[in-house]
């Protein structure tokens, strides 16, 4: 399961991807959601602060839980707490370039990925060409009327 430092990732993106420099938090969440679905993973992204008053735009994001650290704490502390209380820390993938979080992940044997590397992985996956669906006739054959049409076209008697 991915645990993502939201603002850390948002600030890293313009440094490595000039085309995504103007991406906002809900666009970021949508892109990560697609990535997680394609890679059959789940995740949580945590942003600093209380977030917007209307959080409904984050409600229908599949595979990604969106949360905010709140006013009395910061994202790093929330993620550190999640790492330290995890019953399966080796299954965690921490996404942050913050040394404090990377150290906390290493201490519990969780995987740690820098934000820049994670964003490159997301882009590669989203830009990968998907195989096209096969036509149904390939598996099921031609219908009787299509077969008759081709036989007539080539002048073949049945």
PDB file of N, CA and C in Angstrom, residues 54-152:
ATOM      1  N   UNK A  54     -15.072  22.170   1.203  1.00  0.00           N
ATOM      2  CA  UNK A  54     -15.842  21.164   0.466  1.00  0.00           C
ATOM      3  C   UNK A  54     -14.879  20.108  -0.078  1.00  0.00           C
ATOM      4  N   UNK A  55     -14.856  18.989   0.583  1.00  0.00           N
ATOM      5  CA  UNK A  55     -13.957  17.908   0.194  1.00  0.00           C
ATOM      6  C   UNK A  55     -14.626  16.897  -0.726  1.00  0.00           C
ATOM      7  N   UNK A  56     -15.812  17.231  -1.229  1.00  0.00           N
ATOM      8  CA  UNK A  56     -16.579  16.280  -2.048  1.00  0.00           C
ATOM      9  C   UNK A  56     -15.849  15.901  -3.341  1.00  0.00           C
ATOM     10  N   UNK A  57     -14.984  16.772  -3.843  1.00  0.00           N
ATOM     11  CA  UNK A  57     -14.273  16.437  -5.082  1.00  0.00           C
ATOM     12  C   UNK A  57     -13.304  15.274  -4.893  1.00  0.00           C
ATOM     13  N   UNK A  58     -13.024  14.911  -3.633  1.00  0.00           N
ATOM     14  CA  UNK A  58     -12.139  13.785  -3.347  1.00  0.00           C
ATOM     15  C   UNK A  58     -12.907  12.497  -3.027  1.00  0.00           C
ATOM     16  N   UNK A  59     -14.235  12.564  -3.063  1.00  0.00           N
ATOM     17  CA  UNK A  59     -15.056  11.419  -2.655  1.00  0.00           C
ATOM     18  C   UNK A  59     -15.039  10.249  -3.634  1.00  0.00           C
ATOM     19  N   UNK A  60     -15.033  10.514  -4.905  1.00  0.00           N
ATOM     20  CA  UNK A  60     -15.168   9.452  -5.902  1.00  0.00           C
ATOM     21  C   UNK A  60     -13.842   9.085  -6.555  1.00  0.00           C
ATOM     22  N   UNK A  61     -12.802   9.013  -5.771  1.00  0.00           N
ATOM     23  CA  UNK A  61     -11.493   8.643  -6.285  1.00  0.00           C
ATOM     24  C   UNK A  61     -11.245   7.184  -5.891  1.00  0.00           C
ATOM     25  N   UNK A  62     -11.187   6.324  -6.888  1.00  0.00           N
ATOM     26  CA  UNK A  62     -11.050   4.889  -6.648  1.00  0.00           C
ATOM     27  C   UNK A  62      -9.618   4.500  -6.286  1.00  0.00           C
ATOM     28  N   UNK A  63      -9.488   3.621  -5.316  1.00  0.00           N
ATOM     29  CA  UNK A  63      -8.185   3.070  -4.965  1.00  0.00           C
ATOM     30  C   UNK A  63      -7.278   3.983  -4.176  1.00  0.00           C
ATOM     31  N   UNK A  64      -7.718   5.211  -3.941  1.00  0.00           N
ATOM     32  CA  UNK A  64      -6.882   6.182  -3.232  1.00  0.00           C
ATOM     33  C   UNK A  64      -7.716   6.892  -2.173  1.00  0.00           C
ATOM     34  N   UNK A  65      -7.284   6.767  -0.945  1.00  0.00           N
ATOM     35  CA  UNK A  65      -7.929   7.488   0.149  1.00  0.00           C
ATOM     36  C   UNK A  65      -7.228   8.835   0.293  1.00  0.00           C
ATOM     37  N   UNK A  66      -7.995   9.893   0.310  1.00  0.00           N
ATOM     38  CA  UNK A  66      -7.444  11.248   0.422  1.00  0.00           C
ATOM     39  C   UNK A  66      -7.755  11.774   1.815  1.00  0.00           C
ATOM     40  N   UNK A  67      -6.700  12.222   2.525  1.00  0.00           N
ATOM     41  CA  UNK A  67      -6.930  12.790   3.844  1.00  0.00           C
ATOM     42  C   UNK A  67      -6.032  14.007   4.052  1.00  0.00           C
ATOM     43  N   UNK A  68      -6.353  14.738   5.111  1.00  0.00           N
ATOM     44  CA  UNK A  68      -5.616  15.953   5.447  1.00  0.00           C
ATOM     45  C   UNK A  68      -5.135  15.827   6.881  1.00  0.00           C
ATOM     46  N   UNK A  69      -3.922  16.285   7.130  1.00  0.00           N
ATOM     47  CA  UNK A  69      -3.305  16.126   8.444  1.00  0.00           C
ATOM     48  C   UNK A  69      -4.058  16.866   9.539  1.00  0.00           C
ATOM     49  N   UNK A  70      -4.672  17.968   9.205  1.00  0.00           N
ATOM     50  CA  UNK A  70      -5.375  18.770  10.202  1.00  0.00           C
ATOM     51  C   UNK A  70      -4.539  19.960  10.623  1.00  0.00           C
ATOM     52  N   UNK A  71      -5.115  20.772  11.503  1.00  0.00           N
ATOM     53  CA  UNK A  71      -4.441  22.010  11.894  1.00  0.00           C
ATOM     54  C   UNK A  71      -3.404  21.812  12.990  1.00  0.00           C
ATOM     55  N   UNK A  72      -3.565  20.809  13.833  1.00  0.00           N
ATOM     56  CA  UNK A  72      -2.652  20.633  14.965  1.00  0.00           C
ATOM     57  C   UNK A  72      -1.435  19.797  14.693  1.00  0.00           C
ATOM     58  N   UNK A  73      -1.265  19.328  13.457  1.00  0.00           N
ATOM     59  CA  UNK A  73      -0.134  18.457  13.141  1.00  0.00           C
ATOM     60  C   UNK A  73       0.288  18.671  11.694  1.00  0.00           C
ATOM     61  N   UNK A  74       1.245  17.888  11.243  1.00  0.00           N
ATOM     62  CA  UNK A  74       1.680  17.983   9.859  1.00  0.00           C
ATOM     63  C   UNK A  74       1.672  16.595   9.219  1.00  0.00           C
ATOM     64  N   UNK A  75       1.772  16.573   7.912  1.00  0.00           N
ATOM     65  CA  UNK A  75       1.716  15.323   7.164  1.00  0.00           C
ATOM     66  C   UNK A  75       2.826  14.370   7.575  1.00  0.00           C
ATOM     67  N   UNK A  76       4.029  14.885   7.778  1.00  0.00           N
ATOM     68  CA  UNK A  76       5.152  14.022   8.155  1.00  0.00           C
ATOM     69  C   UNK A  76       4.857  13.254   9.441  1.00  0.00           C
ATOM     70  N   UNK A  77       4.285  13.930  10.419  1.00  0.00           N
ATOM     71  CA  UNK A  77       3.958  13.275  11.691  1.00  0.00           C
ATOM     72  C   UNK A  77       2.878  12.211  11.509  1.00  0.00           C
ATOM     73  N   UNK A  78       1.888  12.507  10.681  1.00  0.00           N
ATOM     74  CA  UNK A  78       0.815  11.542  10.429  1.00  0.00           C
ATOM     75  C   UNK A  78       1.379  10.304   9.739  1.00  0.00           C
ATOM     76  N   UNK A  79       2.214  10.504   8.732  1.00  0.00           N
ATOM     77  CA  UNK A  79       2.794   9.371   8.006  1.00  0.00           C
ATOM     78  C   UNK A  79       3.735   8.582   8.915  1.00  0.00           C
ATOM     79  N   UNK A  80       4.541   9.288   9.706  1.00  0.00           N
ATOM     80  CA  UNK A  80       5.431   8.602  10.665  1.00  0.00           C
ATOM     81  C   UNK A  80       4.624   7.713  11.602  1.00  0.00           C
ATOM     82  N   UNK A  81       3.508   8.226  12.066  1.00  0.00           N
ATOM     83  CA  UNK A  81       2.647   7.453  12.959  1.00  0.00           C
ATOM     84  C   UNK A  81       2.091   6.218  12.239  1.00  0.00           C
ATOM     85  N   UNK A  82       1.691   6.364  10.994  1.00  0.00           N
ATOM     86  CA  UNK A  82       1.180   5.233  10.215  1.00  0.00           C
ATOM     87  C   UNK A  82       2.266   4.168  10.023  1.00  0.00           C
ATOM     88  N   UNK A  83       3.488   4.602   9.805  1.00  0.00           N
ATOM     89  CA  UNK A  83       4.591   3.654   9.643  1.00  0.00           C
ATOM     90  C   UNK A  83       4.840   2.909  10.956  1.00  0.00           C
ATOM     91  N   UNK A  84       4.886   3.651  12.049  1.00  0.00           N
ATOM     92  CA  UNK A  84       5.219   3.031  13.338  1.00  0.00           C
ATOM     93  C   UNK A  84       4.119   2.121  13.871  1.00  0.00           C
ATOM     94  N   UNK A  85       2.864   2.370  13.497  1.00  0.00           N
ATOM     95  CA  UNK A  85       1.771   1.542  14.008  1.00  0.00           C
ATOM     96  C   UNK A  85       1.326   0.456  13.026  1.00  0.00           C
ATOM     97  N   UNK A  86       1.933   0.415  11.863  1.00  0.00           N
ATOM     98  CA  UNK A  86       1.545  -0.583  10.871  1.00  0.00           C
ATOM     99  C   UNK A  86       1.873  -1.989  11.356  1.00  0.00           C
ATOM    100  N   UNK A  87       0.937  -2.908  11.151  1.00  0.00           N
ATOM    101  CA  UNK A  87       1.175  -4.314  11.517  1.00  0.00           C
ATOM    102  C   UNK A  87       1.918  -5.045  10.401  1.00  0.00           C
ATOM    103  N   UNK A  88       2.017  -4.434   9.230  1.00  0.00           N
ATOM    104  CA  UNK A  88       2.745  -5.021   8.107  1.00  0.00           C
ATOM    105  C   UNK A  88       3.568  -3.942   7.407  1.00  0.00           C
ATOM    106  N   UNK A  89       4.580  -3.397   8.088  1.00  0.00           N
ATOM    107  CA  UNK A  89       5.331  -2.276   7.507  1.00  0.00           C
ATOM    108  C   UNK A  89       6.078  -2.628   6.222  1.00  0.00           C
ATOM    109  N   UNK A  90       6.417  -3.901   6.028  1.00  0.00           N
ATOM    110  CA  UNK A  90       7.134  -4.284   4.805  1.00  0.00           C
ATOM    111  C   UNK A  90       6.256  -4.158   3.564  1.00  0.00           C
ATOM    112  N   UNK A  91       4.956  -4.054   3.766  1.00  0.00           N
ATOM    113  CA  UNK A  91       4.026  -3.891   2.639  1.00  0.00           C
ATOM    114  C   UNK A  91       3.785  -2.428   2.300  1.00  0.00           C
ATOM    115  N   UNK A  92       4.317  -1.522   3.090  1.00  0.00           N
ATOM    116  CA  UNK A  92       4.123  -0.089   2.852  1.00  0.00           C
ATOM    117  C   UNK A  92       5.135   0.424   1.840  1.00  0.00           C
ATOM    118  N   UNK A  93       4.682   1.348   1.007  1.00  0.00           N
ATOM    119  CA  UNK A  93       5.553   2.063   0.079  1.00  0.00           C
ATOM    120  C   UNK A  93       5.344   3.543   0.378  1.00  0.00           C
ATOM    121  N   UNK A  94       6.351   4.149   0.980  1.00  0.00           N
ATOM    122  CA  UNK A  94       6.260   5.553   1.390  1.00  0.00           C
ATOM    123  C   UNK A  94       6.786   6.428   0.265  1.00  0.00           C
ATOM    124  N   UNK A  95       5.960   7.368  -0.187  1.00  0.00           N
ATOM    125  CA  UNK A  95       6.350   8.274  -1.265  1.00  0.00           C
ATOM    126  C   UNK A  95       6.591   9.651  -0.676  1.00  0.00           C
ATOM    127  N   UNK A  96       7.858  10.003  -0.574  1.00  0.00           N
ATOM    128  CA  UNK A  96       8.256  11.320  -0.074  1.00  0.00           C
ATOM    129  C   UNK A  96       9.756  11.480  -0.286  1.00  0.00           C
ATOM    130  N   UNK A  97      10.173  12.699  -0.515  1.00  0.00           N
ATOM    131  CA  UNK A  97      11.607  12.981  -0.602  1.00  0.00           C
ATOM    132  C   UNK A  97      12.142  13.475   0.731  1.00  0.00           C
ATOM    133  N   UNK A  98      11.276  13.564   1.712  1.00  0.00           N
ATOM    134  CA  UNK A  98      11.635  14.032   3.051  1.00  0.00           C
ATOM    135  C   UNK A  98      12.519  12.999   3.750  1.00  0.00           C
ATOM    136  N   UNK A  99      13.688  13.422   4.198  1.00  0.00           N
ATOM    137  CA  UNK A  99      14.636  12.505   4.850  1.00  0.00           C
ATOM    138  C   UNK A  99      14.054  11.862   6.102  1.00  0.00           C
ATOM    139  N   UNK A 100      13.297  12.633   6.840  1.00  0.00           N
ATOM    140  CA  UNK A 100      12.699  12.127   8.079  1.00  0.00           C
ATOM    141  C   UNK A 100      11.787  10.928   7.804  1.00  0.00           C
ATOM    142  N   UNK A 101      10.958  11.032   6.770  1.00  0.00           N
ATOM    143  CA  UNK A 101      10.047   9.939   6.437  1.00  0.00           C
ATOM    144  C   UNK A 101      10.790   8.756   5.833  1.00  0.00           C
ATOM    145  N   UNK A 102      11.796   9.032   5.029  1.00  0.00           N
ATOM    146  CA  UNK A 102      12.576   7.950   4.428  1.00  0.00           C
ATOM    147  C   UNK A 102      13.320   7.161   5.512  1.00  0.00           C
ATOM    148  N   UNK A 103      13.805   7.870   6.520  1.00  0.00           N
ATOM    149  CA  UNK A 103      14.488   7.214   7.642  1.00  0.00           C
ATOM    150  C   UNK A 103      13.501   6.368   8.457  1.00  0.00           C
ATOM    151  N   UNK A 104      12.314   6.908   8.708  1.00  0.00           N
ATOM    152  CA  UNK A 104      11.286   6.171   9.453  1.00  0.00           C
ATOM    153  C   UNK A 104      10.879   4.914   8.696  1.00  0.00           C
ATOM    154  N   UNK A 105      10.785   5.011   7.373  1.00  0.00           N
ATOM    155  CA  UNK A 105      10.428   3.848   6.550  1.00  0.00           C
ATOM    156  C   UNK A 105      11.523   2.783   6.632  1.00  0.00           C
ATOM    157  N   UNK A 106      12.765   3.202   6.500  1.00  0.00           N
ATOM    158  CA  UNK A 106      13.888   2.245   6.578  1.00  0.00           C
ATOM    159  C   UNK A 106      13.927   1.541   7.925  1.00  0.00           C
ATOM    160  N   UNK A 107      13.650   2.283   8.984  1.00  0.00           N
ATOM    161  CA  UNK A 107      13.699   1.702  10.332  1.00  0.00           C
ATOM    162  C   UNK A 107      12.702   0.554  10.488  1.00  0.00           C
ATOM    163  N   UNK A 108      11.579   0.614   9.793  1.00  0.00           N
ATOM    164  CA  UNK A 108      10.562  -0.450   9.886  1.00  0.00           C
ATOM    165  C   UNK A 108      10.592  -1.371   8.671  1.00  0.00           C
ATOM    166  N   UNK A 109      11.609  -1.240   7.838  1.00  0.00           N
ATOM    167  CA  UNK A 109      11.788  -2.068   6.640  1.00  0.00           C
ATOM    168  C   UNK A 109      10.676  -1.860   5.596  1.00  0.00           C
ATOM    169  N   UNK A 110      10.105  -0.669   5.583  1.00  0.00           N
ATOM    170  CA  UNK A 110       9.134  -0.298   4.550  1.00  0.00           C
ATOM    171  C   UNK A 110       9.908   0.222   3.341  1.00  0.00           C
ATOM    172  N   UNK A 111       9.305   0.152   2.185  1.00  0.00           N
ATOM    173  CA  UNK A 111       9.922   0.677   0.969  1.00  0.00           C
ATOM    174  C   UNK A 111       9.733   2.187   0.942  1.00  0.00           C
ATOM    175  N   UNK A 112      10.743   2.886   0.484  1.00  0.00           N
ATOM    176  CA  UNK A 112      10.678   4.338   0.395  1.00  0.00           C
ATOM    177  C   UNK A 112      11.043   4.762  -1.024  1.00  0.00           C
ATOM    178  N   UNK A 113      10.209   5.593  -1.619  1.00  0.00           N
ATOM    179  CA  UNK A 113      10.452   6.093  -2.974  1.00  0.00           C
ATOM    180  C   UNK A 113      10.430   7.614  -2.936  1.00  0.00           C
ATOM    181  N   UNK A 114      11.433   8.220  -3.540  1.00  0.00           N
ATOM    182  CA  UNK A 114      11.431   9.679  -3.643  1.00  0.00           C
ATOM    183  C   UNK A 114      10.283  10.118  -4.541  1.00  0.00           C
ATOM    184  N   UNK A 115       9.744  11.281  -4.239  1.00  0.00           N
ATOM    185  CA  UNK A 115       8.600  11.804  -4.991  1.00  0.00           C
ATOM    186  C   UNK A 115       8.873  11.885  -6.486  1.00  0.00           C
ATOM    187  N   UNK A 116      10.065  12.324  -6.851  1.00  0.00           N
ATOM    188  CA  UNK A 116      10.427  12.456  -8.263  1.00  0.00           C
ATOM    189  C   UNK A 116      10.369  11.101  -8.971  1.00  0.00           C
ATOM    190  N   UNK A 117      10.894  10.062  -8.325  1.00  0.00           N
ATOM    191  CA  UNK A 117      10.894   8.722  -8.925  1.00  0.00           C
ATOM    192  C   UNK A 117       9.476   8.175  -9.051  1.00  0.00           C
ATOM    193  N   UNK A 118       8.669   8.413  -8.026  1.00  0.00           N
ATOM    194  CA  UNK A 118       7.280   7.969  -8.072  1.00  0.00           C
ATOM    195  C   UNK A 118       6.553   8.648  -9.228  1.00  0.00           C
ATOM    196  N   UNK A 119       6.733   9.953  -9.384  1.00  0.00           N
ATOM    197  CA  UNK A 119       6.051  10.678 -10.456  1.00  0.00           C
ATOM    198  C   UNK A 119       6.486  10.153 -11.822  1.00  0.00           C
ATOM    199  N   UNK A 120       7.768   9.824 -11.974  1.00  0.00           N
ATOM    200  CA  UNK A 120       8.233   9.231 -13.230  1.00  0.00           C
ATOM    201  C   UNK A 120       7.537   7.892 -13.480  1.00  0.00           C
ATOM    202  N   UNK A 121       7.376   7.080 -12.440  1.00  0.00           N
ATOM    203  CA  UNK A 121       6.666   5.798 -12.579  1.00  0.00           C
ATOM    204  C   UNK A 121       5.212   6.009 -12.994  1.00  0.00           C
ATOM    205  N   UNK A 122       4.572   6.999 -12.371  1.00  0.00           N
ATOM    206  CA  UNK A 122       3.177   7.307 -12.711  1.00  0.00           C
ATOM    207  C   UNK A 122       3.084   7.685 -14.185  1.00  0.00           C
ATOM    208  N   UNK A 123       3.951   8.577 -14.630  1.00  0.00           N
ATOM    209  CA  UNK A 123       3.922   9.015 -16.036  1.00  0.00           C
ATOM    210  C   UNK A 123       4.172   7.862 -17.000  1.00  0.00           C
ATOM    211  N   UNK A 124       5.132   7.016 -16.688  1.00  0.00           N
ATOM    212  CA  UNK A 124       5.415   5.869 -17.562  1.00  0.00           C
ATOM    213  C   UNK A 124       4.191   4.972 -17.683  1.00  0.00           C
ATOM    214  N   UNK A 125       3.552   4.691 -16.561  1.00  0.00           N
ATOM    215  CA  UNK A 125       2.387   3.807 -16.568  1.00  0.00           C
ATOM    216  C   UNK A 125       1.209   4.430 -17.316  1.00  0.00           C
ATOM    217  N   UNK A 126       0.973   5.720 -17.089  1.00  0.00           N
ATOM    218  CA  UNK A 126      -0.165   6.379 -17.728  1.00  0.00           C
ATOM    219  C   UNK A 126       0.047   6.571 -19.229  1.00  0.00           C
ATOM    220  N   UNK A 127       1.287   6.675 -19.657  1.00  0.00           N
ATOM    221  CA  UNK A 127       1.588   6.896 -21.077  1.00  0.00           C
ATOM    222  C   UNK A 127       1.866   5.601 -21.839  1.00  0.00           C
ATOM    223  N   UNK A 128       1.830   4.477 -21.133  1.00  0.00           N
ATOM    224  CA  UNK A 128       2.073   3.183 -21.767  1.00  0.00           C
ATOM    225  C   UNK A 128       0.941   2.843 -22.728  1.00  0.00           C
ATOM    226  N   UNK A 129       1.306   2.312 -23.875  1.00  0.00           N
ATOM    227  CA  UNK A 129       0.270   1.924 -24.833  1.00  0.00           C
ATOM    228  C   UNK A 129      -0.395   0.649 -24.358  1.00  0.00           C
ATOM    229  N   UNK A 130      -1.693   0.656 -24.366  1.00  0.00           N
ATOM    230  CA  UNK A 130      -2.488  -0.497 -23.951  1.00  0.00           C
ATOM    231  C   UNK A 130      -2.834  -1.324 -25.178  1.00  0.00           C
ATOM    232  N   UNK A 131      -2.857  -2.641 -25.031  1.00  0.00           N
ATOM    233  CA  UNK A 131      -3.260  -3.465 -26.172  1.00  0.00           C
ATOM    234  C   UNK A 131      -4.722  -3.197 -26.536  1.00  0.00           C
ATOM    235  N   UNK A 132      -5.002  -3.202 -27.816  1.00  0.00           N
ATOM    236  CA  UNK A 132      -6.365  -2.960 -28.271  1.00  0.00           C
ATOM    237  C   UNK A 132      -7.188  -4.222 -28.104  1.00  0.00           C
ATOM    238  N   UNK A 133      -8.470  -4.038 -27.874  1.00  0.00           N
ATOM    239  CA  UNK A 133      -9.375  -5.177 -27.732  1.00  0.00           C
ATOM    240  C   UNK A 133      -9.513  -5.889 -29.073  1.00  0.00           C
ATOM    241  N   UNK A 134      -9.554  -7.209 -28.990  1.00  0.00           N
ATOM    242  CA  UNK A 134      -9.754  -8.004 -30.198  1.00  0.00           C
ATOM    243  C   UNK A 134     -11.204  -7.914 -30.644  1.00  0.00           C
ATOM    244  N   UNK A 135     -11.434  -7.967 -31.936  1.00  0.00           N
ATOM    245  CA  UNK A 135     -12.831  -7.998 -32.390  1.00  0.00           C
ATOM    246  C   UNK A 135     -13.478  -9.318 -31.975  1.00  0.00           C
ATOM    247  N   UNK A 136     -14.748  -9.284 -31.663  1.00  0.00           N
ATOM    248  CA  UNK A 136     -15.465 -10.471 -31.225  1.00  0.00           C
ATOM    249  C   UNK A 136     -15.443 -11.586 -32.259  1.00  0.00           C
ATOM    250  N   UNK A 137     -15.450 -11.214 -33.546  1.00  0.00           N
ATOM    251  CA  UNK A 137     -15.463 -12.220 -34.608  1.00  0.00           C
ATOM    252  C   UNK A 137     -14.197 -13.080 -34.589  1.00  0.00           C
ATOM    253  N   UNK A 138     -13.132 -12.579 -34.025  1.00  0.00           N
ATOM    254  CA  UNK A 138     -11.889 -13.346 -33.981  1.00  0.00           C
ATOM    255  C   UNK A 138     -12.060 -14.625 -33.157  1.00  0.00           C
ATOM    256  N   UNK A 139     -12.793 -14.539 -32.077  1.00  0.00           N
ATOM    257  CA  UNK A 139     -12.999 -15.697 -31.203  1.00  0.00           C
ATOM    258  C   UNK A 139     -14.260 -16.487 -31.561  1.00  0.00           C
ATOM    259  N   UNK A 140     -15.269 -15.792 -32.084  1.00  0.00           N
ATOM    260  CA  UNK A 140     -16.568 -16.426 -32.304  1.00  0.00           C
ATOM    261  C   UNK A 140     -16.837 -16.741 -33.769  1.00  0.00           C
ATOM    262  N   UNK A 141     -16.001 -16.297 -34.663  1.00  0.00           N
ATOM    263  CA  UNK A 141     -16.214 -16.548 -36.082  1.00  0.00           C
ATOM    264  C   UNK A 141     -17.241 -15.604 -36.674  1.00  0.00           C
ATOM    265  N   UNK A 142     -17.452 -15.753 -37.967  1.00  0.00           N
ATOM    266  CA  UNK A 142     -18.402 -14.905 -38.676  1.00  0.00           C
ATOM    267  C   UNK A 142     -19.814 -15.450 -38.502  1.00  0.00           C
ATOM    268  N   UNK A 143     -20.778 -14.576 -38.586  1.00  0.00           N
ATOM    269  CA  UNK A 143     -22.181 -15.010 -38.549  1.00  0.00           C
ATOM    270  C   UNK A 143     -22.508 -15.683 -39.876  1.00  0.00           C
ATOM    271  N   UNK A 144     -23.628 -16.385 -39.935  1.00  0.00           N
ATOM    272  CA  UNK A 144     -24.048 -17.067 -41.162  1.00  0.00           C
ATOM    273  C   UNK A 144     -24.241 -16.083 -42.315  1.00  0.00           C
ATOM    274  N   UNK A 145     -24.825 -14.918 -42.017  1.00  0.00           N
ATOM    275  CA  UNK A 145     -25.053 -13.933 -43.080  1.00  0.00           C
ATOM    276  C   UNK A 145     -23.726 -13.353 -43.590  1.00  0.00           C
ATOM    277  N   UNK A 146     -22.752 -13.133 -42.690  1.00  0.00           N
ATOM    278  CA  UNK A 146     -21.444 -12.638 -43.122  1.00  0.00           C
ATOM    279  C   UNK A 146     -20.727 -13.687 -43.968  1.00  0.00           C
ATOM    280  N   UNK A 147     -20.823 -14.941 -43.567  1.00  0.00           N
ATOM    281  CA  UNK A 147     -20.204 -16.022 -44.332  1.00  0.00           C
ATOM    282  C   UNK A 147     -20.808 -16.083 -45.739  1.00  0.00           C
ATOM    283  N   UNK A 148     -22.148 -16.003 -45.820  1.00  0.00           N
ATOM    284  CA  UNK A 148     -22.832 -16.041 -47.115  1.00  0.00           C
ATOM    285  C   UNK A 148     -22.394 -14.871 -47.981  1.00  0.00           C
ATOM    286  N   UNK A 149     -22.261 -13.708 -47.363  1.00  0.00           N
ATOM    287  CA  UNK A 149     -21.844 -12.509 -48.103  1.00  0.00           C
ATOM    288  C   UNK A 149     -20.454 -12.707 -48.711  1.00  0.00           C
ATOM    289  N   UNK A 150     -19.509 -13.257 -47.970  1.00  0.00           N
ATOM    290  CA  UNK A 150     -18.153 -13.490 -48.468  1.00  0.00           C
ATOM    291  C   UNK A 150     -18.152 -14.580 -49.555  1.00  0.00           C
ATOM    292  N   UNK A 151     -18.935 -15.618 -49.363  1.00  0.00           N
ATOM    293  CA  UNK A 151     -19.020 -16.665 -50.382  1.00  0.00           C
ATOM    294  C   UNK A 151     -19.574 -16.104 -51.676  1.00  0.00           C
ATOM    295  N   UNK A 152     -20.606 -15.264 -51.600  1.00  0.00           N
ATOM    296  CA  UNK A 152     -21.161 -14.615 -52.777  1.00  0.00           C
ATOM    297  C   UNK A 152     -20.134 -13.704 -53.435  1.00  0.00           C
TER     298      UNK A 152
END
